[in-house]
C-alpha positions in Angstrom: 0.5 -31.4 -6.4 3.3 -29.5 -8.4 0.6 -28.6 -11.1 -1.7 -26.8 -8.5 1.5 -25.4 -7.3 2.7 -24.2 -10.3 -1.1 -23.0 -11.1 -1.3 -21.0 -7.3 1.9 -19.2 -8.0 1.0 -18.2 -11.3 -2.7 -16.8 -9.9 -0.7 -15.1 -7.5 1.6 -13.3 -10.0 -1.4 -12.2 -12.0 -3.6 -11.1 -8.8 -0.1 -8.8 -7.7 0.5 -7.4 -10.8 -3.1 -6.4 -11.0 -3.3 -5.1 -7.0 -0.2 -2.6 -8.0 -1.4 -2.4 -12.0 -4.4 -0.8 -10.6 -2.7 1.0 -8.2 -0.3 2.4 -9.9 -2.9 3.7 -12.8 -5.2 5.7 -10.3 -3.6 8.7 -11.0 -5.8 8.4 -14.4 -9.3 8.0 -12.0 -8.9 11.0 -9.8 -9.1 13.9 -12.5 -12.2 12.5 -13.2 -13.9 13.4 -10.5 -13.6 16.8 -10.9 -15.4 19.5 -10.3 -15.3 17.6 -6.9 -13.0 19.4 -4.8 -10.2 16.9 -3.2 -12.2 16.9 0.3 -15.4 16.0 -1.2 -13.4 13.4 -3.5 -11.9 11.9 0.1 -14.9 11.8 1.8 -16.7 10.1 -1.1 -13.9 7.1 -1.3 -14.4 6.8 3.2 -17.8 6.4 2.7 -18.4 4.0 -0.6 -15.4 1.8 0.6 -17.2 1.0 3.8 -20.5 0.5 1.8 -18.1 -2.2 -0.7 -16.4 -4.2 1.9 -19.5 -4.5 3.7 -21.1 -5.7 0.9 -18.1 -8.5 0.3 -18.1 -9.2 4.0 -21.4 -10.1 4.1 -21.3 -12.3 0.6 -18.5 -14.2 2.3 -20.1 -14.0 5.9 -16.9 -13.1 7.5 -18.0 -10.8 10.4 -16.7 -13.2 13.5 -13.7 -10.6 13.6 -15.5 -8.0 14.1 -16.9 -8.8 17.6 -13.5 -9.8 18.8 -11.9 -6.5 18.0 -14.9 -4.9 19.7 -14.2 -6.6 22.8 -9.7 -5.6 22.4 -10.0 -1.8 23.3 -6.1 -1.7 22.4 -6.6 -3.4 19.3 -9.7 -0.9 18.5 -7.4 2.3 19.6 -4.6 0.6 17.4 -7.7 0.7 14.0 -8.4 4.4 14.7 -4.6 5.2 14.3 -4.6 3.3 11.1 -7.7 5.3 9.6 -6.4 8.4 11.0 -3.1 8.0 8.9 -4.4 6.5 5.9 -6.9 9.4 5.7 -4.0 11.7 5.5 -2.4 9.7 3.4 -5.6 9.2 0.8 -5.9 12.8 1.4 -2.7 14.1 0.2 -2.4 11.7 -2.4 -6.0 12.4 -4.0 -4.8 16.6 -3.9 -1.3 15.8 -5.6 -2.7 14.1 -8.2 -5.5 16.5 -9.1 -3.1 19.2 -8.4 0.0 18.4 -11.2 2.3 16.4 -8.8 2.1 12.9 -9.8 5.8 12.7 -10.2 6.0 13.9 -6.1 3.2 11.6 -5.1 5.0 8.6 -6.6 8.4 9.7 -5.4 6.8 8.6 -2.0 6.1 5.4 -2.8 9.7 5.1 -3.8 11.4 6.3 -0.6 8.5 4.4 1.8 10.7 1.2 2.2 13.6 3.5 3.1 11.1 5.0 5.3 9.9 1.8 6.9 13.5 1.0 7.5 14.4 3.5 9.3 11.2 3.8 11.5 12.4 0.4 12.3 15.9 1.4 13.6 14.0 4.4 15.5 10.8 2.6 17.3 11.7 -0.9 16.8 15.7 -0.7 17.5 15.9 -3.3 14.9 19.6 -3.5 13.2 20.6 -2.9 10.0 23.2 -4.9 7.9 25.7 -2.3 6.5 24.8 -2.6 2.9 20.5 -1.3 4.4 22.7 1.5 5.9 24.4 2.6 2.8 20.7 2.9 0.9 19.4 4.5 4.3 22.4 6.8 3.0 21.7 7.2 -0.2 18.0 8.0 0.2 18.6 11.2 2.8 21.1 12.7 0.1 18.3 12.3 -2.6 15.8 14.0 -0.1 18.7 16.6 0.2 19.3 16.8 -3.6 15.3 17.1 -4.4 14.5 19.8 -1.8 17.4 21.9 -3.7 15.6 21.0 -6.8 12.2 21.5 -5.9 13.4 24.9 -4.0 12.1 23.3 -0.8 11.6 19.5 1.1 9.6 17.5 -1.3 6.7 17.3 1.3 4.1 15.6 -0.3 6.5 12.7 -0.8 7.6 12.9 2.9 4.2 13.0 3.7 3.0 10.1 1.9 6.3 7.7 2.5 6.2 8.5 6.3 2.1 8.3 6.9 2.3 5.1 4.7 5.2 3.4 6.7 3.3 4.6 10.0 -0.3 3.0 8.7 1.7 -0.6 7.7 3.5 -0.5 10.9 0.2 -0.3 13.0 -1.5 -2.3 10.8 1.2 -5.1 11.7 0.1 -4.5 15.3 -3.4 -4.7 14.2 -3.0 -8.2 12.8 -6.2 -8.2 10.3 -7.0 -9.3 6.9 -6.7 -6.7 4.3 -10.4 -6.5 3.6 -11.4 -6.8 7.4 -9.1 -4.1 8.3 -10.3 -1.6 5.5 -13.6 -2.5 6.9 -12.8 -1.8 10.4 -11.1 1.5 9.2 -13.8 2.6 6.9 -16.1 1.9 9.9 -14.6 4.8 11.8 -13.7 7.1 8.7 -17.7 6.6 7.8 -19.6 9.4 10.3 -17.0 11.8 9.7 -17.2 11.5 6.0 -20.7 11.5 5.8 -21.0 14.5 7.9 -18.8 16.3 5.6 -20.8 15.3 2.4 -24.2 15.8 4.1 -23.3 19.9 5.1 -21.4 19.9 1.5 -25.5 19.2 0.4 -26.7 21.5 2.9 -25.1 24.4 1.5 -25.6 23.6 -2.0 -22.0 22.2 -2.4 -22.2 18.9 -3.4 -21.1 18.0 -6.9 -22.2 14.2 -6.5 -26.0 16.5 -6.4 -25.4 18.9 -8.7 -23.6 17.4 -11.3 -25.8 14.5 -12.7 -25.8 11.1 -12.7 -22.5 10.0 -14.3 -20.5 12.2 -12.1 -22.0 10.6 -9.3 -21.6 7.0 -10.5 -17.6 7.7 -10.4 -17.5 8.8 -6.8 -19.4 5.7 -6.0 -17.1 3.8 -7.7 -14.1 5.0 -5.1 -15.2 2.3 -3.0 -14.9 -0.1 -5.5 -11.2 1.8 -7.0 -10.0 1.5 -3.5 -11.3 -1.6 -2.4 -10.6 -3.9 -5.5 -6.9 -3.4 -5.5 -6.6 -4.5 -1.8 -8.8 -8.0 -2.6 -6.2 -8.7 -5.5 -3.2 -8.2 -2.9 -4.9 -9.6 -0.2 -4.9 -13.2 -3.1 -1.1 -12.4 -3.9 -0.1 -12.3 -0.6 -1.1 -16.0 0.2 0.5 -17.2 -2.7 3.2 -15.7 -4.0 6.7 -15.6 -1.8 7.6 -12.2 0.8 10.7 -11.4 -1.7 8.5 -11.6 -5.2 5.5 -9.3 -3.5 8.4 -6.8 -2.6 9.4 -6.9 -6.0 5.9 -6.0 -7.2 5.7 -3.0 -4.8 7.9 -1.1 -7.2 5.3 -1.6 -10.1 3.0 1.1 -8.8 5.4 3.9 -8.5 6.4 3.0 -11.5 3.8 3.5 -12.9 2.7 6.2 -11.3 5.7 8.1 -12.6 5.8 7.6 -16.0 2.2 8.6 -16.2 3.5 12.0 -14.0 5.9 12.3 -17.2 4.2 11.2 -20.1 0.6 11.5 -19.6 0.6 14.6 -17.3 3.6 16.3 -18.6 5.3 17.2 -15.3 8.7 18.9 -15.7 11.7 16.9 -14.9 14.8 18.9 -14.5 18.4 17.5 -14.3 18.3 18.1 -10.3 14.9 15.9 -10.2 16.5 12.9 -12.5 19.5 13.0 -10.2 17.5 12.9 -7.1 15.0 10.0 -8.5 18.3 8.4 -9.2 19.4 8.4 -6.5 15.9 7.0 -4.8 16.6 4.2 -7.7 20.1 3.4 -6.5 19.0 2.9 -2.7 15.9 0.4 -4.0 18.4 -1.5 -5.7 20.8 -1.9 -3.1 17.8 -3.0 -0.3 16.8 -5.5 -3.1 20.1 -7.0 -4.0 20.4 -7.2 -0.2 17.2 -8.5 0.3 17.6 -11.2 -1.9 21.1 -12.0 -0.9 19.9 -12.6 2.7 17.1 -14.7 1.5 19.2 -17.3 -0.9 21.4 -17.8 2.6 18.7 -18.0 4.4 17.3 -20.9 2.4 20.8 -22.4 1.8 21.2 -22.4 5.9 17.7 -24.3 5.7 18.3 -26.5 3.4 22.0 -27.4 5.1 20.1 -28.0 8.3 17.5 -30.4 7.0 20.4 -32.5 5.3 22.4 -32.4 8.5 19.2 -34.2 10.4 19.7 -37.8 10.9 17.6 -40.5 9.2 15.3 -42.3 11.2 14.1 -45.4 10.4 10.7 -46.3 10.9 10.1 -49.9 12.2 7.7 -52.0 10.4 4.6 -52.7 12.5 4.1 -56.0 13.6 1.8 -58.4 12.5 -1.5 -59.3 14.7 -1.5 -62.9 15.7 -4.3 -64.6 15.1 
């Protein structure tokens, strides 16, 4: 049992680092796309992610959640918040990217935990130990020291941090599996989106028809780039522990910044390296923390179990015969 232990945890790490590998290495995929503009490019990823999970759903035959959420109106209202957030947020990410600011899109990814936190203390009047307050702290006076460098609030990072926090807070709510929620999502992103790409045709506009075969082959493939990422996690999640997959978070921004700075070329200016910085000092802080409360939490666990008293189990008695 330890060996298949052993071997699940180890699948696990390889599944996470792929899910925020692969997520932290789109910011290669959406350029591209181009001469799709960022709209058609969104649309496109709506519609072939439905068409994907659809596909996997029905290879699996997992569709029983499906009628269940039909029949929970709230629960339903609850999935249409969800895709109307993560649209924005696939939306604004997709434009950053294609439009120079990968080092901005992944300084969102940074600050959503701080995000998250604080949306906690706000909606959920949850409390915060004092060391989560100092890195609330110290993430507002990076905001602060970016929007002096930047000339102005680093909105595509608030953007994505904030819509990204608000989509995994309903999505808590929600209570689905990752690849039945995208489903469900996708479900309600689909008319939209292929209304948008079908007048984009009508007018002549559509670069998956006018630009040949291979170009539309890659905006296919959105389904599969957004989809594939979420399976991977979705096989993480179940086997590796909370504290290692919030670990792994930071892989994609990462990523996703030095790519900004070394692929793309993106300026970094002293003001930007001490704002990041500063981002870097919060994240450190909410992990030590986090870990800190976990090692006590499991010490406490442990104390209790040893604490139990032994009960000794009786030998059954023999039949009589």
């Amino acid at each position: 049992m330890a060996e298949i232990s052993r071997g699940e945890r180890r699948a696990g790490l390889v599944n996470g680092f792929a899910a925020y590998g692969m997520w932290g290495m789109v910011p290669l995929f959406w350029p591209l796309l181009k001469p799709a503009g960022s709209l058609e490019i969104l649309a496109h990823r709506m519609a072939w992610s439905l068409v994907f999970v659809a596909v996997a759903l029905a290879f699996v035959r997992r569709w029983a959640w499906a009628g269940e959420l039909l029949r929970q109106p709230r629960r339903l209202a609850l999935v249409a918040v969800a895709a109307a957030v993560i649209t924005v947020n696939w939306g604004v990410y997709i434009w950053a990217v294609n439009a120079g600011h990968v080092v901005e899109a992944s300084l969102g990814y940074f600050i959503n935990p701080l995000v998250t936190i604080a949306m906690g203390v706000l909606l959920l009047k949850e409390r915060l130990r004092p060391v989560q307050w100092t890195a609330v702290g110290v993430g507002l006076t990076a905001v602060v020291v970016l929007a002096v460098g930047y000339g102005q609030p680093p909105w595509i990072s608030l953007v994505l941090a904030f819509s990204f926090a608000t989509y995994g807070l309903v999505k808590k709510k929600v209570n689905l599996g990752g690849v039945e929620s995208l489903a469900a999502e996708t479900a309600i992103q689909f008319l939209p989106a292929l209304g948008y790409l079908l007048w984009l045709a009508g007018h002549g506009e559509s670069s998956f028809v006018n630009d040949g075969a291979g170009h539309a082959a890659l905006l296919a493939s959105t389904g599969i780039v957004t989809a594939l990422p979420l399976v991977c996690f979705g096989a993480a999640a179940i086997r590796v522990p909370l504290s290692t997959l919030g670990l792994l978070q930071y892989l994609a921004p990462v990523f996703q910044f030095l790519l900004g700075i070394l692929y793309f070329h993106e300026a970094m200016p002293a003001e930007r390296w001490a704002g990041f910085a500063l981002v870097w000092v919060a994240l450190a802080l909410l992990t030590w923390d986090a870990l800190r409360t976990a090692r006590r939490s499991a010490r406490a666990l442990a104390a209790a179990a040893a604490a139990l008293p032994v009960t000794a189990t009786a030998p059954a008695p023999r039949s009589q015969v």
